[in-house]
Tab-separated table of C-alpha atoms in Angstrom:
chain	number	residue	atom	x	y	z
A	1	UNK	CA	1.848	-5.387	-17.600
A	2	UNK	CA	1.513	-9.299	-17.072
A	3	UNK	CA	-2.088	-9.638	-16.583
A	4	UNK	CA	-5.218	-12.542	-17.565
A	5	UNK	CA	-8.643	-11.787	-18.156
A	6	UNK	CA	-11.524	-13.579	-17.937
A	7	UNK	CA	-14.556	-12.737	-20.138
A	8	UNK	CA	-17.355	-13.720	-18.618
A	9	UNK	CA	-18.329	-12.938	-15.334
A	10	UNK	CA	-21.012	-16.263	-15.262
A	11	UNK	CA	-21.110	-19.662	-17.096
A	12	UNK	CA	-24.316	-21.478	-16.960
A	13	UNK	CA	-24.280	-24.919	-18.221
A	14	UNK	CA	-26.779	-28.231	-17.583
A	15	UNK	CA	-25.379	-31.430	-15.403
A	16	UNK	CA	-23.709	-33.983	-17.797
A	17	UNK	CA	-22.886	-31.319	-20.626
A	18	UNK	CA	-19.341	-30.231	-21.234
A	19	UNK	CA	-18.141	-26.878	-19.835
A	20	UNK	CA	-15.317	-24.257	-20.743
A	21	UNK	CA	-14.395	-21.101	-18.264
A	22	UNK	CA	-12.309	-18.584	-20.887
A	23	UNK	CA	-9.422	-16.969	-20.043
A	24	UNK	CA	-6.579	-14.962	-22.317
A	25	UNK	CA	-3.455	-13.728	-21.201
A	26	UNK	CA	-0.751	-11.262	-21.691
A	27	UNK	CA	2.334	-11.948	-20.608
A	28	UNK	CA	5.934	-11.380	-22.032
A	29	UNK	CA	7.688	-14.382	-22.242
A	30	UNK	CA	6.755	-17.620	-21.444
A	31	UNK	CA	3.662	-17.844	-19.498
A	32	UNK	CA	3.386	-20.116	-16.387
A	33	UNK	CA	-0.711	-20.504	-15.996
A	34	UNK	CA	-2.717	-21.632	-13.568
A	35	UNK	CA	-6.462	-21.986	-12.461
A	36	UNK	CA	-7.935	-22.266	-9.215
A	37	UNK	CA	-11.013	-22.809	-7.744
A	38	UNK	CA	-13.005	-21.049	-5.095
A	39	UNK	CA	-16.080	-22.390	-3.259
A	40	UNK	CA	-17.942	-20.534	-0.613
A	41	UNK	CA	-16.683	-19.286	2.270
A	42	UNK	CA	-13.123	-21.297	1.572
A	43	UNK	CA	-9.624	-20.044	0.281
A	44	UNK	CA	-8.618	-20.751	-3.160
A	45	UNK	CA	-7.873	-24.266	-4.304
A	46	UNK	CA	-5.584	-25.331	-7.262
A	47	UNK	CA	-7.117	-26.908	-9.710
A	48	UNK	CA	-4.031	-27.186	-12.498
A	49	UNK	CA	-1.062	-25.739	-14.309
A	50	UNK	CA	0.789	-24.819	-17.164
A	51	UNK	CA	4.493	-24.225	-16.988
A	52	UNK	CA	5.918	-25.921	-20.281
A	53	UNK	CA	5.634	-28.921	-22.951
A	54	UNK	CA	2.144	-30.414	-23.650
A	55	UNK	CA	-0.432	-27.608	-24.458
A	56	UNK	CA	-3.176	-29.714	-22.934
A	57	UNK	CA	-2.963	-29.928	-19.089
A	58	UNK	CA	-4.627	-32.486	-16.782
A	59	UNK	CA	-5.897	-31.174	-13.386
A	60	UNK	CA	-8.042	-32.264	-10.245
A	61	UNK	CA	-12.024	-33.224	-10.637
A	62	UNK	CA	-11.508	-34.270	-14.137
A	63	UNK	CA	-10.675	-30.437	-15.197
A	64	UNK	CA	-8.277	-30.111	-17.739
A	65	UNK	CA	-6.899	-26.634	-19.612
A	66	UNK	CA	-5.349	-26.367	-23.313
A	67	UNK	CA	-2.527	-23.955	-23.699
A	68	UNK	CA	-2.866	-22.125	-26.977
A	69	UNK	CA	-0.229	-19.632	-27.337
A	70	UNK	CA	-1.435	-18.143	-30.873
A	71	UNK	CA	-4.750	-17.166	-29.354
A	72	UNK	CA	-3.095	-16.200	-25.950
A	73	UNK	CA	-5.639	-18.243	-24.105
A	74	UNK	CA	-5.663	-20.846	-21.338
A	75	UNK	CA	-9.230	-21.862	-21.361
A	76	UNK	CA	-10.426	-24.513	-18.460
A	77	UNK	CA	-12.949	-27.565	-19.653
A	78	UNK	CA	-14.371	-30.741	-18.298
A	79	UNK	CA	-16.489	-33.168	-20.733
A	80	UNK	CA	-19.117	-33.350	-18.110
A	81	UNK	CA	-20.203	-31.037	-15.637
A	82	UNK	CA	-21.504	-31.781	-12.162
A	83	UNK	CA	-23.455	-29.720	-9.971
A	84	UNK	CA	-20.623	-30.131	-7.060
A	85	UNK	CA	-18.588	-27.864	-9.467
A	86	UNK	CA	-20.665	-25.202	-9.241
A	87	UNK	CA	-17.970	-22.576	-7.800
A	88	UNK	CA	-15.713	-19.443	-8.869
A	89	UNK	CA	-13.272	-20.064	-11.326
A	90	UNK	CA	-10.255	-17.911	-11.205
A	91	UNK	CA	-7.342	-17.904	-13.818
A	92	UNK	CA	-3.750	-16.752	-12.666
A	93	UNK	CA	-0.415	-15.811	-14.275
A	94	UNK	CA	2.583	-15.915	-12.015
A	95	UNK	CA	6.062	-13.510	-13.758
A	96	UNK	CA	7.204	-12.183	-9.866
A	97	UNK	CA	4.425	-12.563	-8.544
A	98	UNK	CA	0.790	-14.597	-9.272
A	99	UNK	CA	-1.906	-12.164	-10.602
A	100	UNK	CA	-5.461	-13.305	-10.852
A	101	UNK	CA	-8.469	-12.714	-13.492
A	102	UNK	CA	-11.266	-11.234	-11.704
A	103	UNK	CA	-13.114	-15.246	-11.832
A	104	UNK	CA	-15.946	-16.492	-13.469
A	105	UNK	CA	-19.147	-18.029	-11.865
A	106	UNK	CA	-20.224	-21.631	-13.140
A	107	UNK	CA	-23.442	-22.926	-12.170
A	108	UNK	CA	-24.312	-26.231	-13.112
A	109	UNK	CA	-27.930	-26.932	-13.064
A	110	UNK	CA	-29.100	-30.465	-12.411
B	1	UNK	CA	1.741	-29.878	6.542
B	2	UNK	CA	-1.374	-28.481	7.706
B	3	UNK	CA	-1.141	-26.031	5.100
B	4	UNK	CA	-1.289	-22.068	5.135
B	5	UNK	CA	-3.029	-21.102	8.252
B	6	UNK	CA	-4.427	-17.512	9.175
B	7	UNK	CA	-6.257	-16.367	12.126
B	8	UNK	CA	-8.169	-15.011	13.019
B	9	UNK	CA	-10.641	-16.364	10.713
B	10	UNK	CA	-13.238	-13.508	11.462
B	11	UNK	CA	-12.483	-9.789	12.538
B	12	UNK	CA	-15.508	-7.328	13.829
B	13	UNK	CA	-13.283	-3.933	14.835
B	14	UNK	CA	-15.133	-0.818	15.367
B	15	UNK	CA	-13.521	2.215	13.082
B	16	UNK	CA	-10.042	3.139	14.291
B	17	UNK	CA	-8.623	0.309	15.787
B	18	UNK	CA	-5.925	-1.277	14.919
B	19	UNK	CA	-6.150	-4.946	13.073
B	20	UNK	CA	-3.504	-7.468	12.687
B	21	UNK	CA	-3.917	-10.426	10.496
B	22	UNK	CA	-1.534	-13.242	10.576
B	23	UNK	CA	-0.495	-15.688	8.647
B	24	UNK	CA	2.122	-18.840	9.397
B	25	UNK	CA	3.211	-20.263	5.404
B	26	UNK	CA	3.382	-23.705	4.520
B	27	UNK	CA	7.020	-24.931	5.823
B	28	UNK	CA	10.128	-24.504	3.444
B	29	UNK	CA	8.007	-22.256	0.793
B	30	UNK	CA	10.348	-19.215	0.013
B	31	UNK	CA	6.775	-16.694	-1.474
B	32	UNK	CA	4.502	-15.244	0.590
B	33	UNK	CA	1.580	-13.251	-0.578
B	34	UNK	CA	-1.524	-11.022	0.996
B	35	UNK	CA	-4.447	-10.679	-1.273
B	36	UNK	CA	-7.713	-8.717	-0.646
B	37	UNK	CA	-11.094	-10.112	-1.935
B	38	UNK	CA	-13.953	-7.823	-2.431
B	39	UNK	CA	-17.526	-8.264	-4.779
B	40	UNK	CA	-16.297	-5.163	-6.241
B	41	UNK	CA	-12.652	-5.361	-6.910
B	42	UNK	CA	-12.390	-9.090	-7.026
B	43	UNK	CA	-8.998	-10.960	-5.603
B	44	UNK	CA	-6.780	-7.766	-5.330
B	45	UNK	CA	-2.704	-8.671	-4.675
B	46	UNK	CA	-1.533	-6.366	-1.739
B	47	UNK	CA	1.962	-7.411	-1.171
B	48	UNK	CA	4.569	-10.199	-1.943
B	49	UNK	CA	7.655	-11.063	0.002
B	50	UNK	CA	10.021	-13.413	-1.012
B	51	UNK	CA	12.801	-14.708	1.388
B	52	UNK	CA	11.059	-13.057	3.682
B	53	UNK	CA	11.403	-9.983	2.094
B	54	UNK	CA	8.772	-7.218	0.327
B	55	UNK	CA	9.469	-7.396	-3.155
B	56	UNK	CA	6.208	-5.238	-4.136
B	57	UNK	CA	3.914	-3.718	-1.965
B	58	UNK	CA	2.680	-1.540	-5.113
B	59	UNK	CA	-0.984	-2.993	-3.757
B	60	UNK	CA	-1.033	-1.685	-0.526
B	61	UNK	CA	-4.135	0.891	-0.462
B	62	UNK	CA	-2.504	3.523	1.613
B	63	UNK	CA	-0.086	4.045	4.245
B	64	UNK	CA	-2.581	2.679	6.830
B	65	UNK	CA	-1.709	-0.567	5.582
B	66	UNK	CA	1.602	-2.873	6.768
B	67	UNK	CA	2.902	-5.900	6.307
B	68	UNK	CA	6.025	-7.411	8.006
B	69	UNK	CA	8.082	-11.174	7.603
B	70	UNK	CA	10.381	-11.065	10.865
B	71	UNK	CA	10.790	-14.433	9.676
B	72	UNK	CA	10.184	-17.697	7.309
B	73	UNK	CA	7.258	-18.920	8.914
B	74	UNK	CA	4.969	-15.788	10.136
B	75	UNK	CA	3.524	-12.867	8.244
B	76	UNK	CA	1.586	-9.890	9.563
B	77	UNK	CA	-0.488	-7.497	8.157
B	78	UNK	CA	-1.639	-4.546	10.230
B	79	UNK	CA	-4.195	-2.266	9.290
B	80	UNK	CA	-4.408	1.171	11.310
B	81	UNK	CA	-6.585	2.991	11.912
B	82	UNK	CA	-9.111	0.372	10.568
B	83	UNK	CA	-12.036	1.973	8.140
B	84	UNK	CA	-15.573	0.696	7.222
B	85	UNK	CA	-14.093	0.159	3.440
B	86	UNK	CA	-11.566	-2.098	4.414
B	87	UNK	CA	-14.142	-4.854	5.414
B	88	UNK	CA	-12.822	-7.334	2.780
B	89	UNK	CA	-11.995	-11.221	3.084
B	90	UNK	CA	-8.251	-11.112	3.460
B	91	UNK	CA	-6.086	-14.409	1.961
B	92	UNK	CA	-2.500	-15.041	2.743
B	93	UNK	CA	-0.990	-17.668	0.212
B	94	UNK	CA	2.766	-19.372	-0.120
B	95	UNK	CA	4.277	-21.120	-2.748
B	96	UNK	CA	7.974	-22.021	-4.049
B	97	UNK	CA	10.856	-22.723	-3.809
B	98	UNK	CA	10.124	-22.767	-7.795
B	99	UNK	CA	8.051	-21.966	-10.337
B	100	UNK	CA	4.792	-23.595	-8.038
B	101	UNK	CA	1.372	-22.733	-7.528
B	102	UNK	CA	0.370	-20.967	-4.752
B	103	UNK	CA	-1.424	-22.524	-1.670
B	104	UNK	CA	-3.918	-20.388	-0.019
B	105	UNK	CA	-4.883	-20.208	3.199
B	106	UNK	CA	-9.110	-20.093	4.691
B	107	UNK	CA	-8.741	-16.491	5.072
B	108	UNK	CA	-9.694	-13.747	7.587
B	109	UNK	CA	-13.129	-12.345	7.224
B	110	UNK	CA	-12.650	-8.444	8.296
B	111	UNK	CA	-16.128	-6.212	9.093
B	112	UNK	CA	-14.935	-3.034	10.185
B	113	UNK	CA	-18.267	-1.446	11.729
């Protein structure tokens, strides 16, 4: 089955440090990727995508995702968190349809 | 576009009745989807329709649960008769006509007392 999976349920990191929400993947084929981002009380936004070509993908809010398809992962990162991105993280494959990882809380303390 | 929009945004329902959720897609998107979002079970994907129609509805919970696409731009989902367990946030998202993300809607907030 075409699922992702997200390891950790929280992510706690300090304001101004660099972040990374994990995600890994199993898919058949070629995987189109995404991440989106959840704050409270709100729908899910997209944040960015990977369909094909460069392994390191640029996204909204200065997130950005690298593509490794030996380690079957699609991990998101930023170089410097802010508190404002304090929010659940969700990772998503679309085959048919788009299936989701079950998210990951960041909190970024100030 | 003013994007996906659902309504009602909340739902109180006593146990029994019937609840319809809609949903109207973002104009010329050919993928519809329902999702369910719980603290336990996380974002849960009910059904997906494409050209307006079901392609899997393997995530429906039970027959109490219905979705319909009369047509490209409006959705329903119908739950009857309406149990406490089915209080859930409830997302409708649309994407396409290729390989696109998906754009969510605010979703409906459903207590069923």
């Amino acid at each position: 089955a075409q699922s992702v999976a997200q390891p950790e349920d929280q992510v706690n990191v300090a304001e101004g440090n660099p972040l990374t929400v994990k995600c890994t993947y199993s898919v058949s084929g070629n995987p189109y990727l995404f991440w989106y981002v959840q704050y409270p009380n709100r729908g899910l936004q997209f944040l960015l995508k990977y369909i094909t070509g460069d392994n390191l993908v640029k996204g909204s809010y200065g997130f950005e995702a690298e593509f490794n398809k030996s380690q079957t992962s699609f991990h998101l990162k930023k170089p410097s968190a802010l508190v404002s991105d304090s929010a659940l993280y969700f990772c998503a494959v679309l085959t048919s349809d788009m299936r989701f990882g079950a998210g990951t809380r960041l909190t970024v303390k100030p | 576009d003013a994007g996906v929009i659902q309504s009602p945004r909340h739902e109180v329902t006593e146990m029994g009745q019937e609840v319809t959720l809609r949903c109207k897609p973002i104009s010329g998107h050919n993928s519809l989807f329902w999702y369910r979002q719980t603290m336990m079970r996380g974002l849960e994907l009910l059904i997906y329709f494409n050209n307006n129609v079901p392609i899997d509805d393997s995530g429906m919970p039970e027959d109490r649960f219905s979705a319909k696409m009369p047509n490209a731009s409006f959705s329903t989902l119908k739950i009857q008769p309406s149990e406490p367990r089915d209080s859930a946030v409830y997302f409708c998202a649309s994407s396409g006509p290729f390989v696109t993300e998906a754009f969510f809607g605010q979703g409906t907030r459903l207590t069923v007392v």
